[in-house]
Amino acid sequence: MSRPPVFDEGFSRQFEELLRWRRDVRRFKRDPVPDALIETLLAQTSLSPSVGHAQPWRWIPVAEPAQRAAVQESFSRCNADALASYEGERAALYARLKLEGLREAPVQFAVFCDHGTARGHGLGRRTMPEMLDYSVVAAITQFWLSARIHGLGVGWVSILDPAEIAKVLGTLPAWKLVAYLCVGWPEEDCDEPELVRAGWERG
Amino acid sequence: MSRPPVFDEGFSRQFEELLRWRRDVRRFKRDPVPDALIETLLAQTSLSPSVGHAQPWRWIPVAEPAQRAAVQESFSRCNADALASYEGERAALYARLKLEGLREAPVQFAVFCDHGTARGHGLGRRTMPEMLDYSVVAAITQFWLSARIHGLGVGWVSILDPAEIAKVLGTLPAWKLVAYLCVGWPEEDCDEPELVRAGWERG
């Protein structure tokens, strides 16, 4: 064990800037992202907290054109259903929102929680079994911040049918989809959420 | 909108140190934590990502002795059940683990997800309703890192009966318990998870 680090006022201020400028990004440039950077970010996920130290996250890259097309189709279907659930002005506003960057983002991951893992021996999950999924969310949150440090944007797409995504990727039945992530260089940086700028809450 | 920040190599290295030295803390000093620091950390949670910008997190301080005693009782009961589910060497190892700092931690929060919130208008939750809970987990993850920057430890206790905690605190039926957090100054700093040191995975 090395010496505990001390984080000074300057680091603390910069960390708050990081939180302030992390965004859910839906507008990406198509420029490639170096593999080594993605590998560094993924390696860091081993430092995320997890219940019983189970480390249940499974990051599956989605790169094949056929797989990406199937994800886009799932989004289109689910988004049409979502649009149909709104009425009037809200439906019009919803229809104008850009909610994903599935066509542009150069790097994409489906992130699963492995409910079949033996790691952790069930510790901490008896009364709150959802802790295993929460561990994956914590890892994604840390990945999101790490990516932003390097100028990379992350967009979390939830308007998808998890069963369709699992089928497209041929994942094990015990794996639960927690997130579908688009990763790439954002078209712009911003310190205000896109939904706030679009007036979703006001509307 | 101000100018986007640039995070240099030094910040990136320090951020990795932060990830490396964040721990699930179960051994706290009893020294008080300044209210202003806790308020700063809670204020920062507004910068966390949330589905549809719903910001569904509800942080309920648990400070009254009767409430804390009830939480400790819930833990004792649930932990006895958990212990009974293991056998032999694993049961002996489990019995030796310290899994919470409920008696010592000066600051404690029950963190709920408000399933009754109108904010976000359901955006992004139709196919994956669990996104609302995940938003609370993201906020907790960021709080955890922010706390560690200031030397504060956080311990996430999940060996509790969520229904009992909700009853003790008298929360609304639409609020779901996501986490019970112990917060305070750690007895020691460490870059290795306590469960790893205790040999839980090896055992």
Coordinates of C-alpha atoms in Angstrom, one line a residue:
Chain A
M1 CA 0.0 0.0 0.0
S2 CA 1.4 3.4 -1.0
R3 CA 0.7 6.7 0.7
P4 CA -2.8 8.0 0.7
P5 CA -3.2 10.9 -1.8
V6 CA -4.2 14.4 -0.6
F7 CA -6.6 16.2 -2.9
D8 CA -6.1 19.9 -2.8
E9 CA -8.6 22.8 -3.3
G10 CA -7.5 23.1 -7.0
F11 CA -8.3 19.4 -7.7
S12 CA -11.6 19.8 -5.9
R13 CA -12.5 22.8 -8.0
Q14 CA -11.5 21.0 -11.2
F15 CA -13.5 17.9 -10.2
E16 CA -16.6 20.1 -9.8
E17 CA -15.9 21.4 -13.3
L18 CA -15.8 17.8 -14.5
L19 CA -19.2 17.1 -13.0
R20 CA -20.6 20.3 -14.5
W21 CA -19.3 19.6 -18.0
R22 CA -20.1 15.9 -18.1
R23 CA -23.1 15.6 -20.5
D24 CA -25.3 12.9 -22.0
V25 CA -24.0 13.4 -25.5
R26 CA -26.2 12.6 -28.6
R27 CA -24.3 14.6 -31.2
F28 CA -21.0 13.0 -32.1
K29 CA -18.3 13.7 -34.7
R30 CA -17.5 10.5 -36.7
D31 CA -13.7 10.8 -36.0
P32 CA -12.3 7.5 -34.6
V33 CA -11.3 7.1 -31.0
P34 CA -7.9 5.5 -30.2
D35 CA -8.3 1.9 -29.1
A36 CA -5.7 2.5 -26.4
L37 CA -7.8 5.2 -24.8
I38 CA -10.8 3.0 -24.7
E39 CA -8.7 0.2 -23.2
T40 CA -7.4 2.6 -20.5
L41 CA -11.0 3.7 -19.6
L42 CA -12.2 0.1 -19.5
A43 CA -9.3 -1.0 -17.3
Q44 CA -10.2 1.7 -14.8
T45 CA -13.7 0.2 -14.4
S46 CA -12.0 -2.4 -12.1
L47 CA -11.7 0.4 -9.6
S48 CA -15.4 0.9 -9.4
P49 CA -17.3 -0.1 -6.2
S50 CA -19.4 -3.3 -6.4
V51 CA -21.5 -5.3 -4.0
G52 CA -19.4 -8.1 -2.4
H53 CA -16.6 -7.0 -4.8
A54 CA -18.5 -9.0 -7.4
Q55 CA -17.5 -6.8 -10.3
P56 CA -20.5 -8.0 -12.4
W57 CA -20.1 -5.5 -15.3
R58 CA -19.7 -7.0 -18.8
W59 CA -18.8 -4.5 -21.5
I60 CA -19.7 -5.8 -25.0
P61 CA -18.4 -3.7 -27.9
V62 CA -21.0 -3.3 -30.6
A63 CA -19.2 -2.7 -33.9
E64 CA -20.5 -4.9 -36.6
P65 CA -22.8 -3.0 -39.1
A66 CA -25.6 -5.6 -38.8
Q67 CA -25.6 -5.4 -35.0
R68 CA -25.6 -1.6 -35.1
A69 CA -28.5 -1.6 -37.7
A70 CA -30.5 -3.9 -35.4
V71 CA -29.9 -1.6 -32.4
Q72 CA -31.0 1.4 -34.5
E73 CA -34.2 -0.5 -35.5
S74 CA -34.9 -1.3 -31.9
F75 CA -34.5 2.4 -31.0
S76 CA -36.8 3.5 -33.9
R77 CA -39.5 1.1 -32.8
C78 CA -39.3 2.0 -29.1
N79 CA -39.1 5.7 -29.8
A80 CA -42.1 5.6 -32.0
D81 CA -44.0 3.9 -29.2
A82 CA -42.7 6.5 -26.7
L83 CA -43.8 9.4 -29.0
A84 CA -47.3 7.9 -29.3
S85 CA -47.6 8.0 -25.5
Y86 CA -47.4 11.8 -25.5
E87 CA -50.1 14.3 -26.8
G88 CA -50.3 17.7 -28.2
E89 CA -47.5 20.2 -27.5
R90 CA -45.5 17.6 -25.5
A91 CA -45.6 15.1 -28.4
A92 CA -44.4 17.9 -30.8
L93 CA -41.6 18.8 -28.5
Y94 CA -40.7 15.1 -28.0
A95 CA -40.5 14.6 -31.8
R96 CA -38.0 17.4 -32.1
L97 CA -35.6 16.0 -29.4
K98 CA -32.4 14.2 -30.5
L99 CA -32.2 11.3 -28.1
E100 CA -29.3 9.2 -29.4
G101 CA -26.2 9.2 -31.5
L102 CA -26.4 5.6 -32.7
R103 CA -25.6 6.4 -36.3
E104 CA -22.6 8.6 -35.6
A105 CA -20.9 7.4 -32.4
P106 CA -17.7 5.5 -33.4
V107 CA -17.6 3.4 -30.3
Q108 CA -20.6 1.7 -28.8
F109 CA -21.1 -0.7 -25.9
A110 CA -23.9 -2.7 -24.5
V111 CA -23.2 -3.0 -20.8
F112 CA -24.7 -6.0 -19.0
C113 CA -24.9 -7.2 -15.4
D114 CA -23.9 -10.9 -15.0
H115 CA -26.5 -12.3 -12.6
G116 CA -24.8 -15.7 -13.0
T117 CA -21.5 -14.6 -11.5
A118 CA -20.2 -16.6 -8.5
R119 CA -18.0 -13.7 -7.4
G120 CA -19.1 -12.0 -4.2
H121 CA -20.8 -15.2 -3.0
G122 CA -24.1 -13.2 -2.8
L123 CA -22.7 -10.9 -0.1
G124 CA -25.0 -7.8 0.4
R125 CA -27.6 -8.9 -2.1
R126 CA -30.0 -11.0 0.0
T127 CA -32.3 -8.2 1.0
M128 CA -31.5 -5.9 -2.0
P129 CA -30.7 -8.1 -5.0
E130 CA -30.8 -5.0 -7.2
M131 CA -27.4 -4.1 -5.7
L132 CA -25.7 -6.2 -8.4
D133 CA -27.3 -4.0 -11.2
Y134 CA -26.4 -0.9 -9.2
S135 CA -22.7 -1.9 -9.2
V136 CA -22.8 -1.8 -13.0
V137 CA -24.4 1.6 -12.9
A138 CA -21.6 2.9 -10.6
A139 CA -19.0 1.6 -13.0
I140 CA -20.7 3.3 -15.9
T141 CA -20.9 6.6 -14.0
Q142 CA -17.1 6.4 -13.3
F143 CA -16.4 5.5 -17.0
W144 CA -18.5 8.5 -18.0
L145 CA -16.5 10.9 -15.9
S146 CA -13.2 9.3 -17.0
A147 CA -14.2 9.7 -20.6
R148 CA -15.0 13.4 -20.2
I149 CA -11.6 14.0 -18.7
H150 CA -10.2 13.0 -22.1
G151 CA -12.8 15.1 -24.0
L152 CA -14.9 12.0 -24.9
G153 CA -18.6 12.2 -24.8
V154 CA -20.9 9.4 -23.6
G155 CA -24.6 9.0 -24.3
W156 CA -26.7 6.5 -22.4
V157 CA -29.5 5.2 -24.6
S158 CA -32.4 3.5 -22.7
I159 CA -35.1 3.7 -25.5
L160 CA -34.4 0.2 -26.5
D161 CA -35.9 -3.3 -26.0
P162 CA -33.4 -5.1 -23.7
A163 CA -34.5 -8.5 -25.0
E164 CA -33.8 -7.4 -28.6
I165 CA -30.3 -6.2 -27.8
A166 CA -29.5 -9.4 -25.9
K167 CA -30.7 -11.4 -28.9
V168 CA -28.7 -9.4 -31.4
L169 CA -25.5 -9.9 -29.3
G170 CA -26.2 -13.5 -28.4
T171 CA -25.5 -12.9 -24.7
L172 CA -26.1 -15.4 -21.9
P173 CA -29.6 -15.5 -20.4
A174 CA -28.2 -14.6 -17.0
W175 CA -26.9 -11.3 -18.4
K176 CA -29.2 -8.3 -17.9
L177 CA -28.8 -5.2 -20.1
V178 CA -28.1 -2.2 -17.9
A179 CA -27.1 0.4 -20.5
Y180 CA -26.3 1.0 -24.1
L181 CA -23.6 3.5 -24.5
C182 CA -22.5 5.7 -27.4
V183 CA -19.0 7.0 -27.1
G184 CA -17.1 9.5 -29.2
W185 CA -15.9 13.1 -29.7
P186 CA -18.8 15.4 -29.0
E187 CA -19.8 18.0 -31.7
E188 CA -19.7 20.6 -28.9
D189 CA -19.0 21.0 -25.2
C190 CA -21.7 22.3 -23.0
D191 CA -22.3 22.8 -19.3
E192 CA -26.1 22.6 -19.6
P193 CA -28.1 19.4 -20.2
E194 CA -29.5 19.2 -23.7
L195 CA -33.0 18.5 -22.3
V196 CA -32.8 21.8 -20.3
R197 CA -31.8 23.7 -23.5
A198 CA -34.7 22.1 -25.4
G199 CA -37.2 23.2 -22.7
W200 CA -38.4 19.7 -22.0
E201 CA -39.2 20.5 -18.3
R202 CA -40.7 23.9 -19.1
G203 CA -42.7 22.6 -22.0
Chain B
M1 CA -22.0 29.2 -20.9
S2 CA -18.4 29.6 -19.9
R3 CA -15.4 28.1 -21.7
P4 CA -15.1 24.3 -21.6
P5 CA -12.4 23.2 -19.2
V6 CA -9.4 21.2 -20.3
F7 CA -8.2 18.4 -18.0
D8 CA -4.5 17.8 -18.2
E9 CA -2.4 14.7 -17.6
G10 CA -1.9 15.7 -13.9
F11 CA -5.6 15.9 -13.3
S12 CA -6.2 12.6 -15.1
R13 CA -3.6 10.9 -12.9
Q14 CA -5.0 12.3 -9.7
F15 CA -8.5 11.3 -10.8
E16 CA -7.3 7.7 -11.1
E17 CA -5.8 8.0 -7.6
L18 CA -9.2 9.1 -6.4
L19 CA -10.8 6.0 -8.0
R20 CA -8.1 3.8 -6.5
W21 CA -8.5 5.2 -2.9
R22 CA -12.3 5.4 -2.8
R23 CA -13.4 2.7 -0.5
D24 CA -16.6 1.3 1.0
V25 CA -15.8 2.4 4.5
R26 CA -17.1 0.5 7.6
R27 CA -14.7 1.8 10.2
F28 CA -15.3 5.4 11.1
K29 CA -14.0 7.8 13.7
R30 CA -16.7 9.5 15.7
D31 CA -15.5 13.0 15.0
P32 CA -18.2 15.3 13.6
V33 CA -18.3 16.3 10.0
P34 CA -19.0 20.0 9.3
D35 CA -22.5 20.7 8.1
A36 CA -21.2 23.0 5.4
L37 CA -19.2 20.3 3.8
I38 CA -22.2 17.9 3.7
E39 CA -24.3 20.7 2.2
T40 CA -21.6 21.3 -0.5
L41 CA -21.6 17.6 -1.4
L42 CA -25.3 17.4 -1.5
A43 CA -25.5 20.5 -3.7
Q44 CA -23.2 18.9 -6.1
T45 CA -25.6 16.0 -6.6
S46 CA -27.7 18.3 -8.8
L47 CA -24.8 17.9 -11.4
S48 CA -25.4 14.1 -11.6
P49 CA -26.9 12.5 -14.7
S50 CA -30.5 11.5 -14.6
V51 CA -32.9 10.0 -17.1
G52 CA -35.1 12.7 -18.6
H53 CA -33.3 15.1 -16.2
A54 CA -35.8 13.8 -13.6
Q55 CA -33.4 14.2 -10.7
P56 CA -35.3 11.7 -8.6
W57 CA -32.9 11.4 -5.7
R58 CA -34.2 12.2 -2.2
W59 CA -31.6 12.3 0.5
I60 CA -33.1 11.8 3.9
P61 CA -30.7 12.4 6.9
V62 CA -31.1 9.9 9.6
A63 CA -29.9 11.5 12.9
E64 CA -32.5 10.7 15.6
P65 CA -31.3 8.1 18.1
A66 CA -34.5 6.1 17.8
Q67 CA -34.3 6.0 14.0
R68 CA -30.7 4.9 14.1
A69 CA -31.5 2.2 16.6
A70 CA -34.2 0.9 14.4
V71 CA -31.8 0.8 11.4
Q72 CA -29.2 -1.1 13.5
E73 CA -31.9 -3.6 14.5
S74 CA -32.9 -4.1 10.9
F75 CA -29.3 -4.7 10.0
S76 CA -28.8 -7.2 12.8
R77 CA -31.8 -9.2 11.8
C78 CA -31.0 -9.2 8.1
N79 CA -27.3 -10.0 8.8
A80 CA -28.2 -12.9 11.0
D81 CA -30.4 -14.3 8.1
A82 CA -27.5 -13.8 5.7
L83 CA -25.1 -15.6 8.0
A84 CA -27.5 -18.5 8.3
S85 CA -27.4 -18.8 4.5
Y86 CA -23.7 -19.7 4.5
E87 CA -22.1 -22.9 5.8
G88 CA -18.8 -24.1 7.2
E89 CA -15.7 -22.1 6.5
R90 CA -17.6 -19.5 4.5
A91 CA -20.0 -18.9 7.4
A92 CA -17.1 -18.5 9.8
L93 CA -15.4 -16.0 7.5
Y94 CA -18.7 -14.1 7.0
A95 CA -19.2 -13.9 10.7
R96 CA -15.8 -12.2 11.1
L97 CA -16.5 -9.5 8.5
K98 CA -17.3 -5.9 9.5
L99 CA -20.0 -4.9 7.1
E100 CA -21.2 -1.5 8.4
G101 CA -20.4 1.4 10.5
L102 CA -23.9 2.2 11.7
R103 CA -22.9 2.8 15.3
E104 CA -20.0 5.1 14.6
A105 CA -20.7 7.0 11.4
P106 CA -21.6 10.6 12.4
V107 CA -23.6 11.3 9.3
Q108 CA -26.1 8.9 7.8
F109 CA -28.5 9.1 4.9
A110 CA -31.3 6.9 3.5
V111 CA -31.3 7.7 -0.2
F112 CA -34.6 7.1 -2.0
C113 CA -35.8 7.2 -5.6
D114 CA -39.0 9.2 -6.0
H115 CA -41.1 7.1 -8.4
G116 CA -43.9 9.6 -8.1
T117 CA -42.0 12.5 -9.5
A118 CA -43.5 14.3 -12.5
R119 CA -40.1 15.7 -13.6
G120 CA -38.8 14.2 -16.8
H121 CA -42.3 13.3 -18.0
G122 CA -41.3 9.7 -18.3
L123 CA -38.7 10.3 -20.9
G124 CA -36.3 7.4 -21.4
R125 CA -38.2 5.1 -18.9
R126 CA -40.8 3.4 -21.1
T127 CA -38.7 0.4 -22.1
M128 CA -36.3 0.5 -19.1
P129 CA -38.2 1.9 -16.1
E130 CA -35.3 1.0 -13.8
M131 CA -33.5 4.0 -15.3
L132 CA -35.0 6.1 -12.6
D133 CA -33.3 4.0 -9.9
Y134 CA -30.1 4.0 -11.9
S135 CA -30.1 7.8 -11.8
V136 CA -30.0 7.7 -8.0
V137 CA -27.1 5.3 -8.1
A138 CA -25.2 7.6 -10.4
A139 CA -25.7 10.5 -8.0
I140 CA -24.6 8.3 -5.1
T141 CA -21.5 7.3 -7.0
Q142 CA -20.6 11.0 -7.7
F143 CA -21.3 11.9 -4.0
W144 CA -19.0 9.0 -3.0
L145 CA -16.1 10.4 -5.1
S146 CA -16.7 14.0 -4.0
A147 CA -16.7 12.9 -0.3
R148 CA -13.3 11.0 -0.8
I149 CA -11.7 14.2 -2.2
H150 CA -12.4 15.8 1.1
G151 CA -11.1 12.8 3.0
L152 CA -14.6 11.6 4.0
G153 CA -15.4 7.9 3.8
V154 CA -18.8 6.5 2.6
G155 CA -20.1 3.1 3.3
W156 CA -23.1 1.7 1.4
V157 CA -25.2 -0.6 3.6
S158 CA -27.5 -3.0 1.7
I159 CA -28.1 -5.6 4.4
L160 CA -31.3 -3.9 5.5
D161 CA -35.0 -4.5 5.0
P162 CA -36.1 -1.6 2.7
A163 CA -39.7 -1.7 4.0
E164 CA -38.5 -1.4 7.6
I165 CA -36.3 1.7 6.7
A166 CA -39.2 3.3 4.9
K167 CA -41.5 2.7 7.9
V168 CA -39.0 4.1 10.4
L169 CA -38.6 7.3 8.3
G170 CA -42.2 7.6 7.3
T171 CA -41.5 8.2 3.7
L172 CA -44.0 8.3 0.9
P173 CA -45.1 4.9 -0.6
A174 CA -43.8 6.0 -4.0
W175 CA -40.3 6.4 -2.7
K176 CA -38.0 3.4 -3.2
L177 CA -35.0 2.9 -1.0
V178 CA -31.9 2.7 -3.1
A179 CA -29.1 3.0 -0.5
Y180 CA -28.4 3.6 3.1
L181 CA -25.1 5.5 3.5
C182 CA -22.8 5.9 6.4
V183 CA -20.6 9.0 6.1
G184 CA -17.6 10.1 8.3
W185 CA -13.9 10.2 8.7
P186 CA -12.4 6.8 8.1
E187 CA -10.2 5.2 10.7
E188 CA -7.7 4.5 8.0
D189 CA -7.1 5.1 4.3
C190 CA -6.5 2.2 2.0
D191 CA -6.3 1.4 -1.7
E192 CA -7.5 -2.2 -1.3
P193 CA -11.1 -3.2 -0.7
E194 CA -11.7 -4.5 2.8
L195 CA -13.3 -7.7 1.4
V196 CA -10.1 -8.4 -0.6
R197 CA -8.0 -7.9 2.5
A198 CA -10.3 -10.2 4.4
G199 CA -9.9 -13.0 1.7
W200 CA -13.7 -13.2 1.0
E201 CA -13.1 -14.2 -2.7
R202 CA -10.2 -16.6 -1.9
G203 CA -12.0 -18.2 1.1

